[in-house]
Coordinates of C-alpha atoms in Angstrom, one line a residue:
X589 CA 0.0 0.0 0.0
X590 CA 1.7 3.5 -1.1
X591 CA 1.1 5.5 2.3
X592 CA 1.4 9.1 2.6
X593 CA 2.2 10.6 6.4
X594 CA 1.6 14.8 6.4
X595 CA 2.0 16.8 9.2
X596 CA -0.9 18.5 10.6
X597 CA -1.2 22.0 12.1
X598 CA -3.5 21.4 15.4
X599 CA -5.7 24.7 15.8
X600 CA -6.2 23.8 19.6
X601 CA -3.0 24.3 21.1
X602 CA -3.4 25.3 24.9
X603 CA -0.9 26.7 27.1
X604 CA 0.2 24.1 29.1
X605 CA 1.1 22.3 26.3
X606 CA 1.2 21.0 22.6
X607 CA -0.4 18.8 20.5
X608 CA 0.8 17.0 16.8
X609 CA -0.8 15.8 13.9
X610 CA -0.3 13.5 11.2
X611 CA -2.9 12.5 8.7
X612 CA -2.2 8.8 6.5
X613 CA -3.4 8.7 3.4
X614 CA -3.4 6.2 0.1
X615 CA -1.5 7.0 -3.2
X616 CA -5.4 8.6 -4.1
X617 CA -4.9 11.2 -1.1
X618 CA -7.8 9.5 0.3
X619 CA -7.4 9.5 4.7
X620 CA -6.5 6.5 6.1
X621 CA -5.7 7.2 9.7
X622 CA -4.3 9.8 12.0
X623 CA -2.1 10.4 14.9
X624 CA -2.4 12.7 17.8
X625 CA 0.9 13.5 20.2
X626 CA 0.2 15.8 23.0
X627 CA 3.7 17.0 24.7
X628 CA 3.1 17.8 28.3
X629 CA 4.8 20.7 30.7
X630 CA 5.9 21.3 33.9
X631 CA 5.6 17.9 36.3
X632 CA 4.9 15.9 32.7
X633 CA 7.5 17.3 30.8
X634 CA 8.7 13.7 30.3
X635 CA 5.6 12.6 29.3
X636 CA 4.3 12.0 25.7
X637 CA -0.1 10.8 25.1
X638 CA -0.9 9.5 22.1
X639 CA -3.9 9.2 19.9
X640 CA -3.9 6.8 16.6
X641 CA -7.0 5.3 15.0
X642 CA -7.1 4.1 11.7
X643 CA -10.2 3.2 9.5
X644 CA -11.5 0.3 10.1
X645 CA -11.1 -0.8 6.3
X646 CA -7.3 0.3 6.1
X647 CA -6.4 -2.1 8.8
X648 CA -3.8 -4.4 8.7
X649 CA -2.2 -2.5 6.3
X650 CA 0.7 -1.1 8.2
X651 CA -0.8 2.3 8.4
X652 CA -1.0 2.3 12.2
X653 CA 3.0 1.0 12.2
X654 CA 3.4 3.9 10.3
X655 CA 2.0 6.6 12.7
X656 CA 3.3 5.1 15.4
X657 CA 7.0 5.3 14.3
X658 CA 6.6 8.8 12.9
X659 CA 4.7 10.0 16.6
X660 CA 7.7 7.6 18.7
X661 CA 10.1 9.2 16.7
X662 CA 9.0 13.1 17.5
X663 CA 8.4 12.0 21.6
X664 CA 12.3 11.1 21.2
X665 CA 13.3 14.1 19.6
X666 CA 11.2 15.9 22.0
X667 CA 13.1 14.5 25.0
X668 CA 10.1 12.7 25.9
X669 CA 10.9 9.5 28.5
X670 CA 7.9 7.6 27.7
X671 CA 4.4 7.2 25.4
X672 CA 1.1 6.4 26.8
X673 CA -2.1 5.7 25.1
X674 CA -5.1 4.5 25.9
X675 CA -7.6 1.7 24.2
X676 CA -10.8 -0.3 25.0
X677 CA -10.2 -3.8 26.8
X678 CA -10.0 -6.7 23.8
X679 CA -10.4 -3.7 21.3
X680 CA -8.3 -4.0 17.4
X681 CA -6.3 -0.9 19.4
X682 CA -5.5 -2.8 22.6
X683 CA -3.7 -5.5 20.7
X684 CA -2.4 -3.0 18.3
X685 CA -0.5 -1.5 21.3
X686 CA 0.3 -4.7 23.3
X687 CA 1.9 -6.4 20.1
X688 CA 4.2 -2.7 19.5
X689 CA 6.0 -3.3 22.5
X690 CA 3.5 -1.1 24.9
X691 CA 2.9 -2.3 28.4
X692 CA -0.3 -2.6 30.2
X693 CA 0.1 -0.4 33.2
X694 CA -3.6 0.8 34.2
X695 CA -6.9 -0.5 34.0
X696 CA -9.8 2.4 34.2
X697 CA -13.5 1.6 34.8
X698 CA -16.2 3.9 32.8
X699 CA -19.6 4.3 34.5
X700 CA -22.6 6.1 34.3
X701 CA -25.5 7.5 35.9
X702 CA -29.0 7.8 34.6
X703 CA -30.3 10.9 35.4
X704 CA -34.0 9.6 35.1
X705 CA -33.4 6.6 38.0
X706 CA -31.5 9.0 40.3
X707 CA -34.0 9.2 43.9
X708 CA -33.8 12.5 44.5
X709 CA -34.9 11.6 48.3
X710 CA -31.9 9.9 48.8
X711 CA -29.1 12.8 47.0
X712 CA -31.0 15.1 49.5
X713 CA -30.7 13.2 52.8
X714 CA -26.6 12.2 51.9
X715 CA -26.4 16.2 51.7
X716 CA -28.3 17.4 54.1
X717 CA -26.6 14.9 56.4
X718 CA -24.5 17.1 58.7
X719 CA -20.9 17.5 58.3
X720 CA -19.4 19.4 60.9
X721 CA -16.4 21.5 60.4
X722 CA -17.4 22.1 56.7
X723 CA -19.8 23.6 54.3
X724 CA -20.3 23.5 50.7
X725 CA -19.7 26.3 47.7
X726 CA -20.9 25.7 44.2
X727 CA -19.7 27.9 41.2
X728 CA -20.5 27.8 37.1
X729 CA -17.8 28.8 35.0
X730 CA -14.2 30.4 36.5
X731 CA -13.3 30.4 40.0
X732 CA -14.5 33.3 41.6
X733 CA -11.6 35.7 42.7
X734 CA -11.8 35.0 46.3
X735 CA -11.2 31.5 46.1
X736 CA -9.0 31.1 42.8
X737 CA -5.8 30.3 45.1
X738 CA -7.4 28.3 47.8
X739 CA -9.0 26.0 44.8
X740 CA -5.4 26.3 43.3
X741 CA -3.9 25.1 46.2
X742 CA -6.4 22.4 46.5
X743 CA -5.5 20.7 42.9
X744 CA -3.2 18.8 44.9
X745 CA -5.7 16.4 46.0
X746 CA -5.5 14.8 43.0
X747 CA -1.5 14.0 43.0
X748 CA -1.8 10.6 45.1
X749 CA -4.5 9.1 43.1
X750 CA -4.0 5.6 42.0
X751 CA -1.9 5.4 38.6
X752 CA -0.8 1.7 39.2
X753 CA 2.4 1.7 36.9
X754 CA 1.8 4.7 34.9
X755 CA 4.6 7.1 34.8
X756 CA 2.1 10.1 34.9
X757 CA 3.9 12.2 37.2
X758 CA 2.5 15.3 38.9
X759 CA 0.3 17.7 36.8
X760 CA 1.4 21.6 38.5
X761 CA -1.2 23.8 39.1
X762 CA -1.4 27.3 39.8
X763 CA -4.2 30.5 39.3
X764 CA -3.5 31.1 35.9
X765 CA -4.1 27.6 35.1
X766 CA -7.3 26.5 36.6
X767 CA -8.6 29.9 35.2
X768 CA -7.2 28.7 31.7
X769 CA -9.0 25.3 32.3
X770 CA -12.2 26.6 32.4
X771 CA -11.7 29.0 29.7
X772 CA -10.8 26.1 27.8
X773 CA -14.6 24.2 28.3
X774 CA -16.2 27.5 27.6
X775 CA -14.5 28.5 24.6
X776 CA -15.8 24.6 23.5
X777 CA -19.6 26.0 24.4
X778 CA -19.9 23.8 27.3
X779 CA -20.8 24.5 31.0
X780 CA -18.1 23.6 33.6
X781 CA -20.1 23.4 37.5
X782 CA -17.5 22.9 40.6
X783 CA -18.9 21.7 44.1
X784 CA -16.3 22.3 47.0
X785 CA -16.2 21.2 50.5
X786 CA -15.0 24.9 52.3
X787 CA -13.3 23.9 55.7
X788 CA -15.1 25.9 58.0
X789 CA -12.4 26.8 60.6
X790 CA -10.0 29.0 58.1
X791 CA -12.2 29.2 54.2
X792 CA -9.9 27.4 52.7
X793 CA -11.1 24.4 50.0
X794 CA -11.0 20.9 51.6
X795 CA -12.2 19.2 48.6
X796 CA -14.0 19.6 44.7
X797 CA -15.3 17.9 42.2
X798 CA -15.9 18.7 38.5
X799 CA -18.8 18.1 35.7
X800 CA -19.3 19.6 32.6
X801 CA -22.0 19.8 30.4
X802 CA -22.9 19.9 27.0
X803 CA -23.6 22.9 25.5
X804 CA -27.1 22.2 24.8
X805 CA -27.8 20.5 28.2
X806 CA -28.4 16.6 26.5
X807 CA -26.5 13.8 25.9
X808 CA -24.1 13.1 28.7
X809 CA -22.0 15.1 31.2
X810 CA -19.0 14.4 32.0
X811 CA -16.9 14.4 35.7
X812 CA -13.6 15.8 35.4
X813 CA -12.4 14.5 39.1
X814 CA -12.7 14.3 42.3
X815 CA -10.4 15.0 45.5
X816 CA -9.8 15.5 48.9
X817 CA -6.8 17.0 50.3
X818 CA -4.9 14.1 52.5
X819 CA -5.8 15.8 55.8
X820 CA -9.2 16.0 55.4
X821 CA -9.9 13.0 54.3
X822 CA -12.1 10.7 56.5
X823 CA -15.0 12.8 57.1
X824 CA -17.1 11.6 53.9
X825 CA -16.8 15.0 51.7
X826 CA -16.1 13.0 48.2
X827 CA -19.7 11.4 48.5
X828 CA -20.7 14.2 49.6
X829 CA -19.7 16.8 46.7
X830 CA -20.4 14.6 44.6
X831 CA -24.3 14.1 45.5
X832 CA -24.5 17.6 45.7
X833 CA -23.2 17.5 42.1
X834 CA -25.6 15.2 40.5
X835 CA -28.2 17.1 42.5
X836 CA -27.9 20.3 40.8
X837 CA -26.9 19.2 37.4
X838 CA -30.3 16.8 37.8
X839 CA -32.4 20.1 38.9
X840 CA -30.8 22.7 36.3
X841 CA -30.8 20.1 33.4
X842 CA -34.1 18.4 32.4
X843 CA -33.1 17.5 29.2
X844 CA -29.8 15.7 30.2
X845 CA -29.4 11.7 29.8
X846 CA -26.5 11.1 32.3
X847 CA -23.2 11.8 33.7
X848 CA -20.3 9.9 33.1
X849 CA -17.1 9.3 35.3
X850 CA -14.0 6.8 34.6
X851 CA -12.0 5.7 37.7
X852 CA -9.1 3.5 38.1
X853 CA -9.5 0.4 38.7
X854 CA -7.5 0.3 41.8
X855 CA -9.1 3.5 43.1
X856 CA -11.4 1.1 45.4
X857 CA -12.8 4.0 47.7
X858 CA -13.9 6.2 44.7
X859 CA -15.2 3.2 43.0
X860 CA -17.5 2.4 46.3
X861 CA -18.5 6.0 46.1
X862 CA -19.3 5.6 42.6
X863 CA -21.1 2.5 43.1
X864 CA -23.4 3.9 46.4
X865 CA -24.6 6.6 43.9
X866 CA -26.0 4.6 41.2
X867 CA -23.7 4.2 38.8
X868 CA -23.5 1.5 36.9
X869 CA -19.9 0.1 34.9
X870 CA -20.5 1.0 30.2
X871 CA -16.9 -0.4 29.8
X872 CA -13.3 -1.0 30.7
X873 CA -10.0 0.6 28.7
X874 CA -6.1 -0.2 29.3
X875 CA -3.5 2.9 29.5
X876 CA -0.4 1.1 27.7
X877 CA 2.8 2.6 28.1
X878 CA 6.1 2.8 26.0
X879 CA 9.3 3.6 27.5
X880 CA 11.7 5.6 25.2

């Protein structure tokens, strides 16, 4: 098969990073496959993601070979230490990546939650259930100003979460960035709500959790995490957040089928939380990993 690999100019570059293209295509020009490489900063800057598919009729043809050795070859000339991508358990893509020398090193569990079967009854007597010590703060959109370094601060909550043998390291995270976050889902057209858990005793933010929604307010929303900071943790404000979150996006969004969350499989407490809420397991994908 004559094979054609052409650099693409990605128009979403964001500022903590950068993302390359490369479109296959047959001696008729006609596409093929591509190949997405997004080159992480700060605590990642070792770390290369990568995106291939390839039609479904063009497989087997060594167009996926082909991506793959043109994105490895940029992650080494990028200084990257290692390439991780991600595929559905028993998919055409999983083997793809376990037969190119990629090792399995996490397991993630997708779930969702119908919005029509949530009991309402039950969301309201896990938040009204007291909590003492702590109170929670909903906002749509951006941080508000008087908590943008507090919520900063709190991003932190998410650097000991289970990664098995990923080499994920830590993802840095400061005022500039959470505010360039949430730009990021609006400029898309879709609707980012935060619940946080406000200790009491100093204002500070003990936990969040994240959902966004689309645009138009059907389909599916989608959580964007979940944490605790290590010393609070204990005292139930994950469940708790997060009931508050399916609460509102239930109440402010009729036409909405769901919410979505993926965990890792290892992540046992945020799988039980998961679980006690209603949601119910769509599918399971393997992160593979290639060290450079």
């Amino acid at each position: 098969m004559s094979l054609r690999i052409t650099p693409l100019t990605d128009p979403a570059r964001g500022p903590h990073g950068r993302r390359l293209a490369w479109l296959a295509s047959d001696a008729d020009s006609i596409p093929a496959g591509t190949a997405f490489l997004r080159l992480f900063d700060g605590g990642q800057v070792h770390l290369a993601e990568l995106d291939l598919r390839v039609h479904p009729a063009e497989r087997r043809k060594g167009v996926g070979s082909r991506l793959l050795d043109t994105a490895v070859a940029t992650a080494r000339d990028n200084a990257r230490r290692c390439v991780v991508a991600q595929a559905e358990a028993g998919s055409p893509g999983d083997h793809f990546l376990a037969a190119r020398g990629f090792r399995k090193v996490l397991t993630l569990r997708f779930t969702r939650l119908p919005l029509a079967d949530v009991d309402t009854a039950v969301l309201t007597e896990i938040i009204e259930r007291p909590h003492p010590g702590y109170r929670l703060m909903s906002w749509q959109g951006t941080v508000p100003d008087d908590l943008a370094r507090t919520f900063a601060a709190s991003r932190r909550a998410m650097d000991d979460m289970p990664m098995d043998d990923s080499d994920y390291g830590t993802v840095t995270w400061d005022v500039d960035r959470v505010r360039a976050a949430a730009k990021a889902v609006e400029q898309r057209g879709e609707h980012l709500h935060t619940v946080v858990a406000i200790d009491a005793s100093n204002g500070s933010i003990a936990g969040f959790t994240e959902l966004v929604i689309p645009g138009n307010g059907t389909g599916d929303g989608q959580h964007y995490g979940t944490g605790v900071l290590p010393e609070h943790r204990g005292n139930g404000l994950g469940r708790w957040m997060k009931a508050e979150s399916i609460r509102q996006a239930h109440r402010d969004y009729p036409d909405l089928g769901g919410l979505l969350t993926d965990t890792a499989d290892s992540n046992t407490h945020m799988r039980q939380i998961n679980d006690g809420l209603g949601y119910t397991p769509t599918h399971t994908t393997h992160q593979h990993q290639l060290d450079l």
